[in-house]
Coordinates of N, CA and C in Angstrom, one line a residue:
M1 N -32.7 127.8 -73.6 CA -32.7 126.5 -72.8 C -33.9 125.7 -73.3
A2 N -33.6 124.5 -73.6 CA -34.7 123.6 -74.1 C -35.5 123.1 -72.9
R3 N -36.8 123.1 -73.1 CA -37.7 122.6 -72.1 C -37.8 121.0 -72.2
H4 N -37.6 120.4 -71.1 CA -37.6 118.9 -71.0 C -38.9 118.5 -70.3
T5 N -40.0 118.5 -71.0 CA -41.2 118.1 -70.4 C -41.8 116.9 -71.2
F6 N -42.8 116.3 -70.7 CA -43.5 115.3 -71.4 C -45.0 115.6 -71.4
S7 N -45.4 116.6 -72.1 CA -46.8 117.1 -72.0 C -47.7 116.3 -72.9
R8 N -48.9 116.5 -72.9 CA -49.9 115.8 -73.6 C -49.7 115.8 -75.1
E9 N -49.2 117.0 -75.6 CA -48.9 117.1 -77.1 C -47.8 116.2 -77.5
L10 N -47.0 115.7 -76.6 CA -45.9 114.8 -77.0 C -46.2 113.3 -77.0
R11 N -47.5 113.0 -76.8 CA -47.9 111.6 -76.7 C -48.8 111.2 -77.8
L12 N -48.7 110.0 -78.2 CA -49.7 109.4 -79.1 C -50.9 109.0 -78.3
L13 N -52.1 109.5 -78.5 CA -53.2 109.3 -77.6 C -54.3 108.4 -78.2
T14 N -54.5 108.4 -79.5 CA -55.7 107.7 -80.0 C -55.2 106.4 -80.8
P15 N -56.1 105.5 -80.9 CA -55.8 104.3 -81.8 C -55.4 104.7 -83.2
A16 N -56.0 105.8 -83.7 CA -55.7 106.2 -85.1 C -54.2 106.7 -85.1
H17 N -53.7 107.3 -84.1 CA -52.3 107.8 -84.1 C -51.4 106.5 -84.1
F18 N -51.7 105.5 -83.3 CA -50.9 104.3 -83.3 C -51.0 103.6 -84.6
K19 N -52.2 103.5 -85.2 CA -52.4 102.8 -86.5 C -51.6 103.4 -87.6
N20 N -51.5 104.8 -87.6 CA -50.8 105.5 -88.6 C -49.3 105.1 -88.5
V21 N -48.8 104.9 -87.3 CA -47.4 104.5 -87.1 C -47.1 103.1 -87.6
F22 N -48.1 102.2 -87.3 CA -48.0 100.8 -87.6 C -48.0 100.6 -89.2
D23 N -48.6 101.5 -89.9 CA -48.6 101.4 -91.4 C -47.3 101.8 -92.0
N24 N -46.5 100.9 -92.4 CA -45.2 101.2 -93.1 C -44.3 102.0 -92.3
P25 N -43.8 101.6 -91.1 CA -42.9 102.4 -90.3 C -41.5 102.2 -90.6
V26 N -40.6 103.1 -90.1 CA -39.2 102.9 -90.0 C -38.9 102.2 -88.7
R27 N -38.1 101.2 -88.7 CA -37.8 100.3 -87.6 C -36.4 100.5 -87.0
A28 N -36.3 100.3 -85.7 CA -35.1 100.2 -85.0 C -35.4 99.1 -83.9
A29 N -34.6 98.1 -83.9 CA -34.9 97.0 -82.9 C -33.7 96.4 -82.2
S30 N -34.0 95.8 -81.1 CA -33.0 95.1 -80.3 C -33.8 93.8 -79.8
P31 N -33.1 92.9 -79.1 CA -33.8 91.7 -78.6 C -34.8 92.0 -77.6
H32 N -34.8 93.2 -76.9 CA -35.7 93.5 -75.9 C -36.8 94.5 -76.2
V33 N -36.5 95.3 -77.2 CA -37.5 96.4 -77.6 C -37.4 96.7 -79.1
T34 N -38.5 97.1 -79.6 CA -38.6 97.6 -81.0 C -39.2 99.0 -81.0
L35 N -38.6 99.8 -81.8 CA -39.1 101.2 -82.0 C -39.6 101.3 -83.5
L36 N -40.9 101.8 -83.6 CA -41.4 102.0 -84.9 C -41.6 103.5 -85.0
A37 N -41.3 104.1 -86.2 CA -41.5 105.5 -86.3 C -42.0 105.9 -87.7
K38 N -42.7 107.0 -87.7 CA -43.3 107.5 -89.0 C -43.3 109.1 -88.9
P39 N -42.8 109.7 -89.9 CA -42.7 111.2 -89.9 C -44.1 111.8 -89.6
N40 N -44.1 113.0 -88.9 CA -45.3 113.8 -88.7 C -45.0 115.2 -89.2
D41 N -46.1 116.0 -89.3 CA -46.0 117.4 -89.7 C -46.2 118.3 -88.5
L42 N -46.0 117.9 -87.3 CA -46.3 118.7 -86.1 C -45.1 119.6 -85.7
G43 N -43.9 119.3 -86.1 CA -42.8 120.1 -85.7 C -42.1 119.6 -84.4
H44 N -42.6 118.4 -83.9 CA -42.0 117.8 -82.7 C -42.3 116.3 -82.7
P45 N -41.4 115.5 -82.0 CA -41.7 114.1 -82.0 C -42.8 113.8 -81.0
R46 N -43.4 112.6 -81.2 CA -44.4 112.1 -80.2 C -44.1 110.7 -79.9
L47 N -44.5 110.3 -78.7 CA -44.2 108.9 -78.2 C -45.5 108.2 -77.8
G48 N -45.5 106.9 -78.2 CA -46.6 106.0 -77.8 C -45.9 104.7 -77.2
L49 N -46.5 104.1 -76.2 CA -45.9 102.9 -75.6 C -46.8 101.7 -75.7
A50 N -46.2 100.6 -76.0 CA -47.0 99.3 -76.1 C -46.2 98.3 -75.3
V51 N -46.6 98.0 -74.1 CA -45.9 97.1 -73.2 C -46.9 96.0 -72.8
P52 N -47.0 94.9 -73.6 CA -48.0 93.9 -73.4 C -47.8 93.0 -72.2
K53 N -48.9 92.5 -71.7 CA -48.9 91.6 -70.6 C -48.1 90.3 -70.9
K54 N -48.1 90.0 -72.2 CA -47.4 88.8 -72.6 C -45.9 89.0 -72.4
A55 N -45.4 90.2 -72.5 CA -44.0 90.4 -72.3 C -43.6 90.5 -70.8
L56 N -44.5 91.2 -70.0 CA -44.3 91.4 -68.6 C -45.6 91.2 -67.9
K57 N -45.7 90.2 -67.1 CA -46.9 89.8 -66.4 C -47.5 90.8 -65.4
R58 N -46.6 91.3 -64.6 CA -47.0 92.2 -63.5 C -47.1 93.7 -63.9
A59 N -48.1 94.3 -63.4 CA -48.3 95.8 -63.8 C -47.1 96.6 -63.3
V60 N -46.5 96.3 -62.2 CA -45.4 97.1 -61.7 C -44.2 97.0 -62.6
W61 N -44.0 95.8 -63.2 CA -42.9 95.6 -64.2 C -43.2 96.4 -65.5
R62 N -44.4 96.3 -65.9 CA -44.8 97.1 -67.2 C -44.6 98.6 -66.9
N63 N -45.1 99.0 -65.7 CA -45.0 100.4 -65.4 C -43.5 100.9 -65.4
R64 N -42.6 100.1 -64.8 CA -41.2 100.5 -64.8 C -40.7 100.7 -66.2
V65 N -41.0 99.8 -67.1 CA -40.5 99.9 -68.4 C -41.0 101.2 -69.1
K66 N -42.3 101.4 -68.9 CA -42.9 102.6 -69.5 C -42.3 103.9 -68.9
R67 N -42.1 103.9 -67.6 CA -41.5 105.0 -66.9 C -40.1 105.3 -67.5
V68 N -39.3 104.3 -67.6 CA -37.9 104.5 -68.2 C -38.0 105.0 -69.6
A69 N -38.9 104.4 -70.4 CA -39.0 104.8 -71.8 C -39.4 106.3 -71.9
R70 N -40.4 106.7 -71.1 CA -40.9 108.1 -71.1 C -39.7 109.0 -70.7
E71 N -39.0 108.7 -69.7 CA -37.9 109.5 -69.2 C -36.8 109.6 -70.3
A72 N -36.4 108.5 -70.9 CA -35.4 108.5 -72.0 C -35.9 109.4 -73.1
F73 N -37.2 109.3 -73.5 CA -37.7 110.1 -74.6 C -37.7 111.6 -74.1
R74 N -38.1 111.9 -72.9 CA -38.1 113.3 -72.4 C -36.8 113.9 -72.6
L75 N -35.7 113.2 -72.2 CA -34.4 113.8 -72.3 C -33.8 113.9 -73.7
K76 N -34.3 113.1 -74.6 CA -33.8 113.1 -76.0 C -34.7 113.7 -77.0
Q77 N -35.8 114.2 -76.6 CA -36.9 114.7 -77.5 C -36.3 115.8 -78.4
H78 N -35.4 116.7 -78.0 CA -34.9 117.8 -78.8 C -33.9 117.3 -79.8
D79 N -33.4 116.1 -79.7 CA -32.4 115.5 -80.7 C -33.1 114.7 -81.7
L80 N -34.4 114.4 -81.5 CA -35.1 113.5 -82.4 C -35.7 114.3 -83.6
P81 N -35.9 113.6 -84.7 CA -36.6 114.3 -85.8 C -38.1 114.3 -85.5
H82 N -38.8 115.0 -86.4 CA -40.3 115.1 -86.2 C -41.0 113.9 -86.6
V83 N -41.1 112.9 -85.7 CA -41.7 111.6 -86.0 C -42.6 111.2 -84.9
D84 N -43.5 110.3 -85.2 CA -44.3 109.6 -84.2 C -43.6 108.3 -83.9
I85 N -43.4 108.0 -82.7 CA -42.6 106.8 -82.3 C -43.5 105.9 -81.4
V86 N -43.5 104.6 -81.7 CA -44.1 103.6 -80.8 C -43.0 102.7 -80.3
V87 N -42.9 102.6 -78.9 CA -42.0 101.7 -78.3 C -42.7 100.4 -77.9
I88 N -42.3 99.3 -78.5 CA -42.9 98.0 -78.2 C -41.9 97.1 -77.4
A89 N -42.3 96.8 -76.2 CA -41.5 95.9 -75.3 C -41.7 94.5 -75.7
K90 N -40.6 93.7 -75.6 CA -40.6 92.3 -75.9 C -40.3 91.5 -74.7
K91 N -40.5 90.2 -74.8 CA -40.2 89.3 -73.7 C -38.8 89.4 -73.3
G92 N -38.5 89.4 -72.0 CA -37.1 89.5 -71.5 C -36.7 90.9 -71.1
I93 N -37.5 91.9 -71.4 CA -37.1 93.3 -71.1 C -37.2 93.5 -69.6
G94 N -37.9 92.7 -68.8 CA -38.0 92.9 -67.4 C -36.7 92.5 -66.7
D95 N -35.8 91.8 -67.4 CA -34.5 91.4 -66.8 C -33.4 92.5 -67.0
V96 N -33.7 93.5 -67.8 CA -32.8 94.5 -68.1 C -32.8 95.6 -67.1
P97 N -31.7 95.9 -66.4 CA -31.7 97.0 -65.4 C -32.0 98.4 -66.0
N98 N -32.4 99.3 -65.2 CA -32.8 100.6 -65.7 C -31.7 101.3 -66.5
D99 N -30.5 101.3 -66.0 CA -29.4 102.0 -66.6 C -29.1 101.4 -68.0
E100 N -29.1 100.1 -68.1 CA -28.9 99.4 -69.4 C -30.1 99.7 -70.4
L101 N -31.3 99.8 -69.8 CA -32.4 100.1 -70.7 C -32.3 101.5 -71.2
F102 N -31.8 102.5 -70.4 CA -31.6 103.9 -70.8 C -30.6 103.9 -72.0
E103 N -29.5 103.1 -71.8 CA -28.5 103.1 -72.9 C -29.0 102.4 -74.2
L104 N -29.8 101.4 -74.0 CA -30.4 100.7 -75.1 C -31.3 101.6 -75.9
L105 N -32.2 102.3 -75.2 CA -33.1 103.3 -75.8 C -32.3 104.4 -76.5
D106 N -31.3 104.9 -75.8 CA -30.4 105.9 -76.4 C -29.9 105.5 -77.8
R107 N -29.3 104.3 -77.8 CA -28.8 103.7 -79.1 C -29.9 103.6 -80.1
L108 N -31.1 103.2 -79.7 CA -32.2 103.0 -80.7 C -32.7 104.4 -81.1
W109 N -32.7 105.4 -80.3 CA -33.1 106.7 -80.7 C -32.2 107.2 -81.8
R110 N -30.9 107.0 -81.6 CA -29.9 107.5 -82.6 C -30.1 106.7 -83.9
T111 N -30.3 105.4 -83.9 CA -30.5 104.6 -85.1 C -31.7 105.1 -85.8
L112 N -32.8 105.3 -85.0 CA -34.1 105.7 -85.6 C -33.9 107.1 -86.3
S113 N -33.2 108.0 -85.6 CA -33.0 109.3 -86.2 C -32.2 109.2 -87.5
R114 N -31.2 108.4 -87.6 CA -30.4 108.2 -88.8 C -31.3 107.6 -89.9
R115 N -32.1 106.6 -89.6 CA -32.9 106.0 -90.6 C -34.0 106.9 -91.1
C116 N -34.6 107.7 -90.2 CA -35.6 108.6 -90.6 C -35.0 109.7 -91.5
N117 N -33.8 110.2 -91.2 CA -33.2 111.2 -92.0 C -32.8 110.6 -93.4
D118 N -32.4 109.4 -93.4 CA -32.1 108.7 -94.7 C -33.3 108.5 -95.6
S119 N -34.4 108.2 -95.0 CA -35.6 108.0 -95.8 C -36.3 109.3 -96.2
A120 N -36.0 110.4 -95.6 CA -36.6 111.7 -95.9 C -36.1 112.3 -97.2

């Protein structure tokens, strides 16, 4: 049985980790969110979140988007390749209901997996 946790080892924690992903990433995008990914040698995927104030003014709105993104990643982590992923929220994401955001992220995880496997 696969463990569905979101422990510290599954997160991008330092600016250096984020910078590594921003340098020549594989992209998957929609009008509301962009995913950037870069292969890692850790044997598991990691997630980083970038939800700027410019996209969502209120902290509760930003936190909701981060919570949904973390949960979507937690449930899909065993289907993802060994990559570091940064989720970047765009303006208008606050209008997307949670269930639609889950579906959107699910589609983007699949696109990202396909593109990462193609580039490997």
